[in-house]
Coordinates of N, CA, C and O in Angstrom, one line a residue:
R260 N -129.5 -4.8 89.1 CA -129.8 -5.3 89.9 C -129.1 -6.0 91.5 O -128.5 -6.5 90.5
T261 N -129.8 -6.1 91.8 CA -129.3 -6.5 93.3 C -129.8 -8.4 92.9 O -130.8 -8.4 93.0
D262 N -129.1 -9.3 94.0 CA -129.2 -10.2 93.5 C -129.0 -10.8 94.8 O -128.0 -11.0 95.7
R263 N -130.3 -11.5 95.8 CA -130.1 -11.6 97.2 C -129.2 -13.1 97.3 O -128.1 -13.2 98.1
S264 N -128.7 -13.4 96.4 CA -128.0 -14.9 96.2 C -126.3 -15.2 95.8 O -126.2 -15.8 96.0
T265 N -126.2 -13.4 95.3 CA -124.8 -13.8 95.2 C -124.1 -12.2 96.7 O -124.6 -11.2 97.0
P266 N -123.5 -13.2 96.5 CA -122.9 -11.4 98.2 C -122.5 -10.8 97.4 O -122.0 -10.6 96.8
A267 N -122.2 -10.2 98.0 CA -121.4 -8.6 97.8 C -120.1 -8.3 97.8 O -119.5 -9.3 98.5
G268 N -119.6 -7.6 96.6 CA -118.4 -7.8 96.2 C -118.1 -8.8 95.2 O -117.1 -9.1 95.1
A269 N -118.7 -9.8 95.4 CA -118.7 -10.8 94.3 C -118.0 -11.0 93.1 O -118.7 -10.0 92.7
L270 N -117.1 -11.5 92.4 CA -116.8 -11.0 91.3 C -117.7 -12.3 90.0 O -118.2 -13.3 90.2
T271 N -119.1 -11.4 89.7 CA -120.2 -12.4 89.4 C -119.8 -11.6 87.5 O -118.7 -11.3 86.7
Q272 N -120.4 -12.3 86.5 CA -120.0 -12.1 85.3 C -120.2 -11.0 84.1 O -119.2 -10.7 83.6
K273 N -121.2 -9.7 84.5 CA -121.2 -8.6 84.7 C -119.7 -8.0 85.4 O -118.9 -7.1 84.5
R274 N -119.1 -8.2 86.2 CA -117.6 -7.3 86.7 C -116.6 -8.2 86.2 O -115.7 -7.6 86.5
L275 N -116.8 -9.4 85.8 CA -114.9 -10.1 85.1 C -114.2 -9.0 83.9 O -113.3 -9.1 84.7
P276 N -115.2 -8.6 83.0 CA -114.5 -8.2 81.9 C -113.4 -6.8 83.2 O -112.3 -7.0 82.9
R277 N -114.0 -5.9 83.4 CA -113.6 -5.5 84.7 C -112.2 -5.6 85.1 O -111.5 -5.0 85.3
F278 N -112.3 -6.4 86.4 CA -111.4 -7.5 86.6 C -110.4 -7.8 86.4 O -109.3 -7.6 86.3
T279 N -110.2 -8.3 84.8 CA -110.2 -9.1 84.3 C -108.6 -8.0 83.6 O -107.6 -8.3 82.7
A280 N -109.3 -6.6 83.1 CA -108.3 -5.8 82.1 C -107.3 -5.5 82.2 O -106.2 -6.0 81.6
P281 N -107.3 -5.3 83.5 CA -105.7 -5.1 84.2 C -104.3 -6.0 83.6 O -103.3 -5.8 83.4
F282 N -105.3 -7.2 84.0 CA -104.4 -8.7 84.0 C -103.7 -9.2 82.3 O -102.6 -9.2 82.5
L283 N -104.9 -8.5 81.5 CA -104.6 -9.4 80.3 C -103.8 -7.6 79.7 O -103.5 -8.4 78.4
A284 N -104.0 -6.8 79.8 CA -102.9 -5.5 79.3 C -101.6 -6.0 80.0 O -100.7 -5.5 78.6
K285 N -100.8 -7.0 80.5 CA -99.7 -7.4 80.8 C -99.3 -8.3 80.3 O -98.1 -8.7 80.0
V286 N -100.3 -9.2 79.7 CA -100.4 -10.2 79.3 C -100.1 -10.4 77.5 O -100.8 -9.4 76.9
S287 N -99.1 -10.3 76.7 CA -98.3 -10.5 75.4 C -98.8 -12.2 74.7 O -98.2 -12.9 75.5
P288 N -98.8 -12.3 73.6 CA -99.5 -13.7 73.6 C -98.1 -14.2 72.8 O -96.9 -13.6 73.0
P289 N -98.3 -15.5 73.3 CA -96.3 -16.4 72.8 C -96.4 -16.0 71.3 O -97.3 -16.4 70.6
P290 N -95.0 -16.2 71.6 CA -94.7 -15.9 69.9 C -95.0 -17.5 69.2 O -95.6 -18.0 70.0
Q291 N -95.3 -17.0 67.9 CA -95.6 -18.4 67.5 C -94.6 -19.5 66.9 O -95.3 -20.6 66.9
D292 N -94.0 -19.4 67.5 CA -92.4 -20.7 67.5 C -92.5 -21.3 68.6 O -91.5 -22.0 69.1
A293 N -93.2 -20.0 69.6 CA -93.3 -20.3 70.8 C -93.0 -21.9 71.3 O -94.2 -22.6 70.5
R294 N -92.4 -22.5 72.3 CA -92.3 -23.9 72.8 C -91.5 -24.8 73.8 O -91.9 -23.1 74.7
P295 N -92.7 -25.2 74.7 CA -92.2 -25.1 76.3 C -91.1 -25.7 76.4 O -90.0 -26.2 76.0
V296 N -90.1 -25.1 77.5 CA -89.3 -25.5 77.8 C -88.4 -26.9 78.6 O -87.7 -26.9 77.9
H297 N -89.5 -27.6 79.1 CA -89.1 -28.5 79.7 C -90.5 -29.1 79.2 O -91.9 -29.0 79.1
V298 N -89.9 -30.4 79.0 CA -90.6 -31.7 78.1 C -90.7 -32.8 78.5 O -90.6 -33.9 78.4
E299 N -90.2 -32.6 80.2 CA -90.1 -33.7 80.9 C -91.7 -34.4 81.1 O -93.0 -34.8 81.0
R300 N -91.6 -35.7 81.2 CA -92.6 -37.2 81.5 C -94.1 -36.2 82.7 O -94.8 -36.1 82.6
H301 N -92.8 -35.6 83.9 CA -94.1 -35.4 85.0 C -95.2 -33.8 84.4 O -95.8 -33.9 84.5
L302 N -94.6 -33.2 83.2 CA -95.6 -32.3 82.9 C -96.1 -33.1 81.7 O -97.5 -32.3 81.9
L303 N -96.3 -33.7 80.9 CA -96.9 -34.8 80.6 C -97.9 -35.2 80.9 O -99.5 -34.7 80.3
D304 N -97.2 -35.8 81.9 CA -98.5 -35.9 82.4 C -99.5 -35.4 83.0 O -100.9 -35.8 83.7
Y305 N -99.3 -34.5 83.8 CA -99.7 -33.1 84.3 C -100.7 -32.9 82.9 O -102.1 -32.8 83.8
F306 N -100.5 -32.1 82.1 CA -101.1 -31.9 81.2 C -102.4 -33.4 80.8 O -103.4 -33.0 80.5
A307 N -101.8 -34.6 80.4 CA -102.7 -35.3 80.9 C -104.0 -36.2 81.7 O -104.9 -35.6 81.1
R308 N -103.5 -35.0 82.5 CA -104.6 -35.4 84.1 C -105.0 -33.9 83.8 O -106.4 -34.1 83.9
R309 N -105.1 -33.0 83.8 CA -105.6 -31.6 82.7 C -106.8 -31.8 82.4 O -107.4 -31.0 82.2
Y310 N -106.5 -32.3 80.9 CA -107.2 -31.8 79.8 C -107.8 -33.1 79.8 O -109.0 -33.2 79.2
F311 N -107.2 -34.2 80.0 CA -107.9 -35.3 79.7 C -107.8 -36.6 80.3 O -108.8 -37.5 80.5
T312 N -107.9 -36.1 82.0 CA -108.5 -37.0 82.4 C -107.6 -38.5 82.3 O -108.5 -39.4 83.0
L313 N -106.6 -38.5 82.2 CA -105.8 -39.8 82.2 C -104.9 -39.5 84.1 O -104.0 -38.5 83.8
P314 N -104.2 -40.8 84.0 CA -103.5 -40.6 85.4 C -101.7 -40.2 84.9 O -101.3 -40.2 85.2
E315 N -101.5 -40.8 83.6 CA -100.5 -40.8 83.1 C -100.2 -41.0 81.4 O -101.1 -41.3 81.2
V316 N -99.5 -40.7 80.8 CA -98.7 -40.8 79.7 C -98.4 -42.0 79.4 O -97.6 -41.5 79.8
K317 N -98.1 -42.4 78.7 CA -97.2 -44.0 78.1 C -96.4 -43.8 77.6 O -95.8 -42.3 77.0
P318 N -95.0 -44.5 77.5 CA -94.1 -43.9 77.3 C -93.6 -43.7 75.9 O -93.2 -43.0 75.5
E319 N -94.7 -44.8 75.1 CA -94.4 -44.2 73.4 C -94.8 -43.0 73.8 O -95.1 -42.0 71.9
Q320 N -96.2 -43.2 74.1 CA -96.9 -41.2 73.7 C -95.6 -39.8 74.2 O -95.8 -39.2 73.5
I321 N -95.5 -40.8 75.1 CA -94.2 -39.2 75.6 C -93.6 -39.0 74.4 O -93.0 -38.0 74.3
H322 N -92.6 -40.4 74.1 CA -91.4 -40.4 73.5 C -92.3 -39.3 72.2 O -91.2 -38.3 71.5
L323 N -93.2 -39.5 71.8 CA -93.7 -38.8 70.1 C -93.7 -37.3 70.8 O -93.2 -36.8 69.8
V324 N -94.3 -37.2 71.8 CA -95.0 -36.1 71.5 C -93.6 -34.8 72.3 O -93.5 -33.9 72.0
Q325 N -92.8 -35.6 73.2 CA -91.3 -35.0 73.0 C -90.6 -35.1 71.7 O -90.2 -33.6 71.5
R326 N -90.7 -35.5 71.3 CA -89.6 -35.5 69.5 C -90.1 -34.4 68.7 O -89.6 -33.0 68.3
A327 N -92.1 -34.3 69.3 CA -92.4 -32.6 68.0 C -92.4 -32.0 69.1 O -92.3 -30.9 68.6
L328 N -92.1 -31.5 70.5 CA -92.0 -30.7 70.7 C -90.5 -29.8 71.0 O -90.6 -28.7 70.7
L329 N -90.0 -30.7 70.4 CA -88.8 -30.1 69.7 C -88.3 -29.8 68.8 O -87.2 -30.1 68.5
S330 N -89.3 -30.0 67.6 CA -89.3 -29.6 66.9 C -88.7 -30.9 65.7 O -88.3 -30.9 64.7
Q331 N -88.7 -32.5 65.6 CA -88.3 -33.2 65.5 C -88.9 -34.4 65.2 O -90.1 -34.3 65.5
S332 N -89.0 -34.7 64.2 CA -89.9 -35.9 63.2 C -89.9 -37.0 64.5 O -89.1 -37.9 64.5
G333 N -90.7 -37.8 64.0 CA -90.9 -38.9 64.8 C -92.6 -39.7 63.7 O -93.1 -39.1 63.3
L334 N -92.2 -41.1 63.9 CA -92.9 -41.9 63.4 C -93.5 -42.9 64.6 O -93.0 -43.2 65.0
G335 N -94.9 -43.1 64.7 CA -95.6 -43.5 65.8 C -96.4 -44.7 65.0 O -97.3 -44.3 64.7
I336 N -95.8 -46.4 65.4 CA -96.8 -47.2 64.5 C -97.4 -48.0 66.1 O -96.7 -48.5 66.5
L337 N -98.7 -47.3 66.4 CA -99.3 -48.1 67.7 C -100.5 -48.6 67.0 O -101.3 -48.7 66.2
P338 N -100.9 -49.8 68.2 CA -102.0 -49.9 68.4 C -103.6 -49.6 68.4 O -103.2 -48.7 68.7
T339 N -104.5 -50.0 68.0 CA -105.3 -49.5 67.8 C -105.8 -49.3 69.4 O -105.7 -50.2 70.1
G340 N -106.6 -48.4 69.5 CA -106.9 -48.1 71.1 C -105.7 -47.6 71.8 O -106.1 -47.5 72.8
F341 N -104.7 -47.7 71.3 CA -103.6 -47.2 72.2 C -103.2 -45.7 72.5 O -102.3 -45.3 74.1
G342 N -103.8 -45.0 71.7 CA -103.8 -43.7 72.4 C -103.2 -42.8 70.9 O -102.1 -41.9 71.5
K343 N -102.8 -43.2 70.1 CA -102.6 -42.3 68.8 C -102.7 -40.7 69.3 O -102.1 -39.8 68.7
S344 N -104.1 -40.8 68.9 CA -105.1 -39.5 68.8 C -104.3 -38.3 70.2 O -104.0 -36.9 69.7
L345 N -103.9 -39.3 70.9 CA -103.3 -38.1 72.8 C -102.2 -37.8 72.1 O -101.7 -36.8 72.3
V346 N -101.6 -37.8 71.4 CA -99.7 -37.2 70.7 C -100.2 -35.7 69.8 O -99.6 -35.1 70.4
F347 N -100.8 -35.7 69.6 CA -101.1 -34.5 68.2 C -101.8 -33.8 69.5 O -102.1 -32.7 68.9
Q348 N -103.2 -34.1 70.3 CA -104.0 -33.0 70.5 C -103.4 -32.9 72.4 O -104.0 -31.6 72.5
L349 N -101.9 -33.6 72.3 CA -101.7 -33.2 73.7 C -100.7 -32.0 73.3 O -100.6 -31.3 73.4
Y350 N -100.1 -32.3 72.5 CA -99.3 -31.1 71.2 C -100.0 -30.2 71.3 O -99.7 -28.7 71.6
A351 N -101.8 -30.0 70.5 CA -101.8 -28.9 70.0 C -102.1 -28.2 70.9 O -102.5 -26.6 70.9
L352 N -102.1 -28.7 72.1 CA -103.0 -28.1 73.7 C -101.6 -27.0 74.2 O -101.7 -26.5 74.9
M353 N -100.4 -27.6 73.8 CA -98.8 -26.9 74.5 C -98.0 -26.3 73.8 O -97.0 -25.1 74.0
V354 N -98.7 -26.0 72.1 CA -97.9 -24.9 71.3 C -99.1 -24.4 71.1 O -100.5 -24.0 71.0
P355 N -98.2 -22.6 70.8 CA -99.5 -21.7 70.2 C -99.7 -21.5 68.5 O -99.4 -20.5 67.8
Q356 N -100.5 -22.7 68.5 CA -100.6 -23.1 66.6 C -101.9 -23.9 66.6 O -102.4 -24.4 67.8
T357 N -102.5 -23.8 65.4 CA -103.3 -24.2 65.0 C -102.5 -25.9 64.4 O -102.1 -25.8 63.5
M358 N -103.6 -26.9 65.1 CA -102.8 -28.1 64.3 C -103.8 -28.5 63.6 O -105.1 -28.6 63.5
L359 N -104.1 -28.8 62.3 CA -104.6 -29.2 60.9 C -104.2 -31.2 61.2 O -103.2 -31.3 61.0
V360 N -105.2 -31.9 61.7 CA -105.4 -32.7 61.4 C -106.0 -33.7 60.6 O -107.4 -33.1 60.3
I361 N -106.0 -34.2 59.6 CA -106.4 -35.0 58.1 C -107.0 -36.3 58.9 O -105.7 -36.9 58.3
S362 N -107.6 -36.6 58.7 CA -108.1 -38.2 59.3 C -109.5 -38.3 58.2 O -110.2 -38.0 57.6
P363 N -108.9 -39.5 57.2 CA -110.2 -40.8 56.3 C -111.3 -40.8 57.1 O -112.4 -41.1 56.7
L364 N -111.8 -41.2 58.4 CA -112.5 -41.6 59.3 C -113.4 -40.5 59.5 O -113.2 -39.9 61.1
K365 N -114.5 -40.1 59.4 CA -115.3 -39.5 59.6 C -116.5 -39.2 60.9 O -116.0 -38.3 62.1
A366 N -116.4 -40.7 61.1 CA -116.9 -41.3 62.7 C -116.1 -40.5 63.6 O -116.2 -40.5 64.8
L367 N -114.6 -41.2 63.6 CA -113.5 -41.0 64.5 C -113.5 -38.8 64.6 O -113.4 -38.7 66.2
I368 N -113.3 -38.7 63.7 CA -113.8 -37.0 63.4 C -114.2 -36.8 65.3 O -114.6 -35.7 65.1
R369 N -116.0 -36.6 64.2 CA -116.7 -36.4 65.0 C -116.5 -36.8 66.1 O -117.0 -36.0 67.5
D370 N -116.5 -37.8 66.9 CA -116.0 -38.7 68.2 C -115.5 -38.3 68.5 O -115.0 -37.5 69.4
Q371 N -114.2 -37.8 68.2 CA -112.6 -37.2 69.4 C -113.3 -35.4 69.3 O -112.9 -35.0 70.3
V372 N -113.8 -34.8 68.1 CA -114.5 -33.4 68.8 C -115.5 -33.2 69.6 O -115.9 -32.4 70.4
H373 N -116.2 -34.4 69.1 CA -117.1 -35.0 70.7 C -116.3 -34.7 71.9 O -116.9 -33.9 72.9
A374 N -115.7 -35.6 72.1 CA -115.0 -36.4 73.1 C -114.4 -34.6 73.7 O -114.4 -34.7 75.3
M375 N -113.4 -34.0 73.2 CA -112.8 -33.2 73.4 C -113.5 -31.6 74.0 O -113.9 -31.1 74.7
R376 N -114.9 -31.7 73.1 CA -115.8 -30.5 73.5 C -116.4 -30.9 75.3 O -116.5 -30.0 76.2
R377 N -116.7 -32.3 75.4 CA -116.9 -33.1 76.3 C -116.2 -32.5 77.6 O -116.9 -32.1 78.9
L378 N -115.2 -32.4 77.5 CA -113.9 -32.1 78.4 C -114.0 -30.3 79.0 O -113.1 -30.4 79.6
G379 N -114.2 -30.3 78.1 CA -114.6 -28.2 77.9 C -113.4 -27.9 77.4 O -113.4 -26.6 77.6
L380 N -113.2 -28.3 75.9 CA -112.2 -28.1 75.2 C -112.6 -27.4 74.4 O -112.9 -28.0 73.1
H381 N -113.1 -26.3 74.4 CA -113.5 -25.4 73.3 C -112.9 -25.3 71.7 O -113.8 -24.3 70.8
C382 N -111.7 -25.1 71.8 CA -111.0 -25.0 71.1 C -110.6 -26.3 69.5 O -109.1 -25.8 68.9
V383 N -111.0 -26.7 69.9 CA -111.3 -28.2 68.7 C -112.7 -27.9 67.3 O -113.4 -27.6 67.9
D384 N -112.8 -28.1 66.2 CA -113.6 -28.2 65.6 C -113.2 -28.8 64.2 O -112.2 -29.2 64.1
A385 N -114.5 -28.9 63.3 CA -114.0 -30.3 62.4 C -114.5 -29.2 61.4 O -116.0 -29.3 60.9
I386 N -114.4 -29.2 59.8 CA -114.9 -28.9 58.6 C -115.4 -30.2 57.7 O -114.4 -31.0 57.8
T387 N -116.7 -30.2 57.6 CA -117.1 -31.5 56.6 C -118.1 -31.4 55.6 O -118.5 -30.2 55.6
G388 N -118.4 -31.9 55.2 CA -119.3 -31.8 54.2 C -120.6 -31.9 54.7 O -121.3 -31.4 53.6
A389 N -120.8 -32.0 55.3 CA -121.9 -32.0 56.3 C -122.4 -30.4 56.2 O -123.5 -29.9 56.5
D390 N -121.5 -30.4 56.7 CA -121.4 -28.2 56.8 C -121.9 -27.1 55.7 O -121.6 -27.6 54.5
S391 N -122.6 -26.3 56.4 CA -123.4 -25.2 54.9 C -122.2 -24.5 55.2 O -121.1 -24.4 55.8
A392 N -122.3 -23.6 53.6 CA -121.3 -22.6 53.6 C -120.9 -21.9 54.3 O -119.5 -21.6 54.6
A393 N -122.0 -21.3 55.4 CA -121.8 -20.6 56.4 C -121.3 -21.0 57.7 O -120.7 -20.4 58.1
V394 N -121.4 -22.3 58.0 CA -121.0 -23.3 59.3 C -119.6 -23.5 58.4 O -118.7 -22.8 59.6
K395 N -119.2 -23.0 57.5 CA -117.7 -23.9 57.0 C -117.1 -22.4 57.2 O -115.7 -22.3 57.4
D396 N -117.6 -21.0 56.8 CA -116.9 -20.0 57.2 C -116.9 -19.6 58.0 O -115.8 -19.2 58.6
R397 N -117.8 -19.8 59.1 CA -117.7 -19.4 60.4 C -116.2 -20.0 61.0 O -115.5 -19.6 61.6
K398 N -116.4 -21.2 60.6 CA -114.7 -22.1 61.4 C -113.9 -22.0 60.8 O -113.0 -21.5 61.0
M399 N -114.0 -21.5 59.3 CA -112.3 -20.8 58.6 C -111.5 -19.5 59.3 O -110.9 -18.9 59.8
A400 N -112.9 -18.9 59.7 CA -113.1 -17.2 60.8 C -112.0 -18.0 62.0 O -111.6 -16.8 62.2
D401 N -113.4 -19.3 62.9 CA -112.4 -19.2 63.6 C -110.9 -19.8 63.7 O -110.0 -19.2 64.6
F402 N -110.4 -20.3 62.6 CA -109.2 -20.8 62.2 C -108.8 -19.6 61.8 O -107.1 -19.1 62.9
R403 N -108.7 -18.2 60.9 CA -107.9 -17.5 60.9 C -107.6 -16.3 62.1 O -106.5 -16.2 62.5
A404 N -109.2 -15.9 63.6 CA -108.4 -16.0 64.2 C -107.7 -16.2 65.3 O -107.8 -15.9 66.4
R405 N -107.3 -17.9 64.9 CA -106.6 -18.2 66.1 C -107.0 -18.7 67.6 O -107.2 -18.8 68.6
K406 N -108.3 -19.5 67.3 CA -109.7 -19.8 68.3 C -109.2 -21.4 68.5 O -110.0 -21.4 69.4
L407 N -108.2 -21.5 67.1 CA -108.6 -23.1 67.5 C -107.2 -23.6 67.3 O -106.3 -23.0 67.1
R408 N -107.1 -24.9 67.8 CA -105.6 -25.4 68.5 C -106.0 -26.7 67.7 O -104.6 -27.5 67.1
L409 N -106.5 -27.5 66.9 CA -107.2 -28.6 66.1 C -108.4 -28.1 65.4 O -109.3 -28.1 65.8
L410 N -108.0 -28.4 63.8 CA -109.1 -28.6 63.0 C -109.2 -29.8 61.9 O -108.0 -30.2 61.6
Y411 N -110.0 -30.6 62.4 CA -109.9 -31.7 62.1 C -111.1 -31.4 60.4 O -111.2 -30.2 60.1
I412 N -110.3 -32.2 59.7 CA -110.9 -32.5 58.3 C -110.5 -33.9 57.3 O -109.6 -34.2 57.9
S413 N -111.1 -33.9 56.2 CA -111.3 -35.3 56.0 C -110.5 -34.9 54.7 O -110.4 -34.2 54.1
P414 N -109.7 -36.1 54.0 CA -108.6 -35.7 52.7 C -109.5 -35.8 51.5 O -109.1 -34.7 50.6
E415 N -110.9 -35.1 51.1 CA -112.2 -35.3 50.2 C -111.7 -34.0 50.2 O -111.6 -33.0 48.7
R416 N -111.8 -33.2 51.7 CA -111.9 -32.2 51.6 C -110.6 -31.3 50.8 O -110.8 -30.1 50.5
L417 N -109.5 -31.8 50.6 CA -108.5 -31.0 50.3 C -108.3 -31.3 48.1 O -107.8 -30.3 47.6
Q418 N -109.2 -31.5 48.1 CA -109.4 -32.5 46.9 C -110.5 -31.1 46.3 O -110.6 -30.9 44.7
I419 N -111.3 -30.6 47.0 CA -111.9 -29.2 46.7 C -111.0 -28.1 46.1 O -110.7 -27.4 46.5
K420 N -111.2 -27.8 45.2 CA -109.9 -27.1 44.7 C -110.1 -25.2 45.5 O -109.0 -25.0 46.5
A421 N -111.5 -24.8 45.1 CA -111.3 -23.4 46.5 C -111.2 -24.1 47.5 O -110.6 -22.8 48.3
F422 N -111.4 -24.7 48.6 CA -110.7 -25.0 49.7 C -109.9 -24.9 49.6 O -108.8 -24.8 50.9
Y423 N -109.5 -25.7 49.6 CA -107.7 -26.1 49.6 C -107.3 -25.0 49.5 O -106.2 -24.5 50.2
E424 N -107.5 -24.2 48.4 CA -106.9 -23.0 48.2 C -106.9 -21.7 49.2 O -106.2 -21.3 49.4
E425 N -108.2 -21.8 49.9 CA -108.2 -20.6 51.1 C -107.5 -21.7 52.4 O -107.4 -20.6 52.8
L426 N -107.8 -22.7 52.8 CA -107.4 -23.3 53.5 C -105.6 -23.0 53.4 O -104.8 -22.4 53.9
Q427 N -105.2 -22.5 52.1 CA -103.3 -22.5 52.4 C -103.0 -21.1 52.2 O -102.3 -20.7 52.5
N428 N -104.6 -20.8 51.6 CA -103.7 -18.9 51.9 C -103.7 -18.7 53.3 O -103.6 -17.5 53.9
T429 N -105.1 -19.0 54.4 CA -105.0 -19.0 55.7 C -104.1 -19.4 56.6 O -103.7 -19.1 57.0
M430 N -103.5 -20.8 55.5 CA -101.9 -21.2 56.8 C -100.9 -20.2 56.2 O -100.2 -20.5 57.2
A431 N -101.2 -19.5 54.9 CA -99.8 -18.3 55.3 C -99.8 -17.6 56.4 O -98.6 -17.2 56.3
V432 N -101.3 -17.4 56.9 CA -100.6 -16.5 58.0 C -100.9 -16.6 59.0 O -101.2 -15.9 60.0
T433 N -101.7 -18.1 59.2 CA -101.8 -18.5 60.6 C -101.1 -19.6 60.9 O -100.6 -20.6 60.2
P434 N -100.6 -19.3 62.0 CA -99.9 -21.0 62.4 C -100.1 -21.8 62.5 O -101.8 -21.5 63.1

């Protein structure tokens, strides 16, 4: 069908897969253990602006993200509201793996998932006790298919033997 509001030759939703196929055929997924080559402040500030609409990352956050990106341990004890979540959220967007976030605060889980989706980041989800079996199964399928960069769960979920075993089996084959 011809739509008069669409200019001739425009890239439409229908033409998009055919247009991108040659490019995607040349792109291979990054290795599971891939890490950024450079983790300087300007790169972290860029990602913070790009994904979280922040002007810059705080020095304490930079230190923690840099250590994580270099596969080094780190401990961050920061005040409430200082941006501790940004550390693992930024890290999760920079590496080709799923970050499992275990949080005892269901309201915080809900707020963080909602906030990231509001920013257009749909690579985040949470499995909660309010989910039906079908919804939980879909979310675990997304986890196995590597569609998620962040998966939030509560500590209580880990006490459910069937869920713990399913999570453990999935993590054995999913980075």
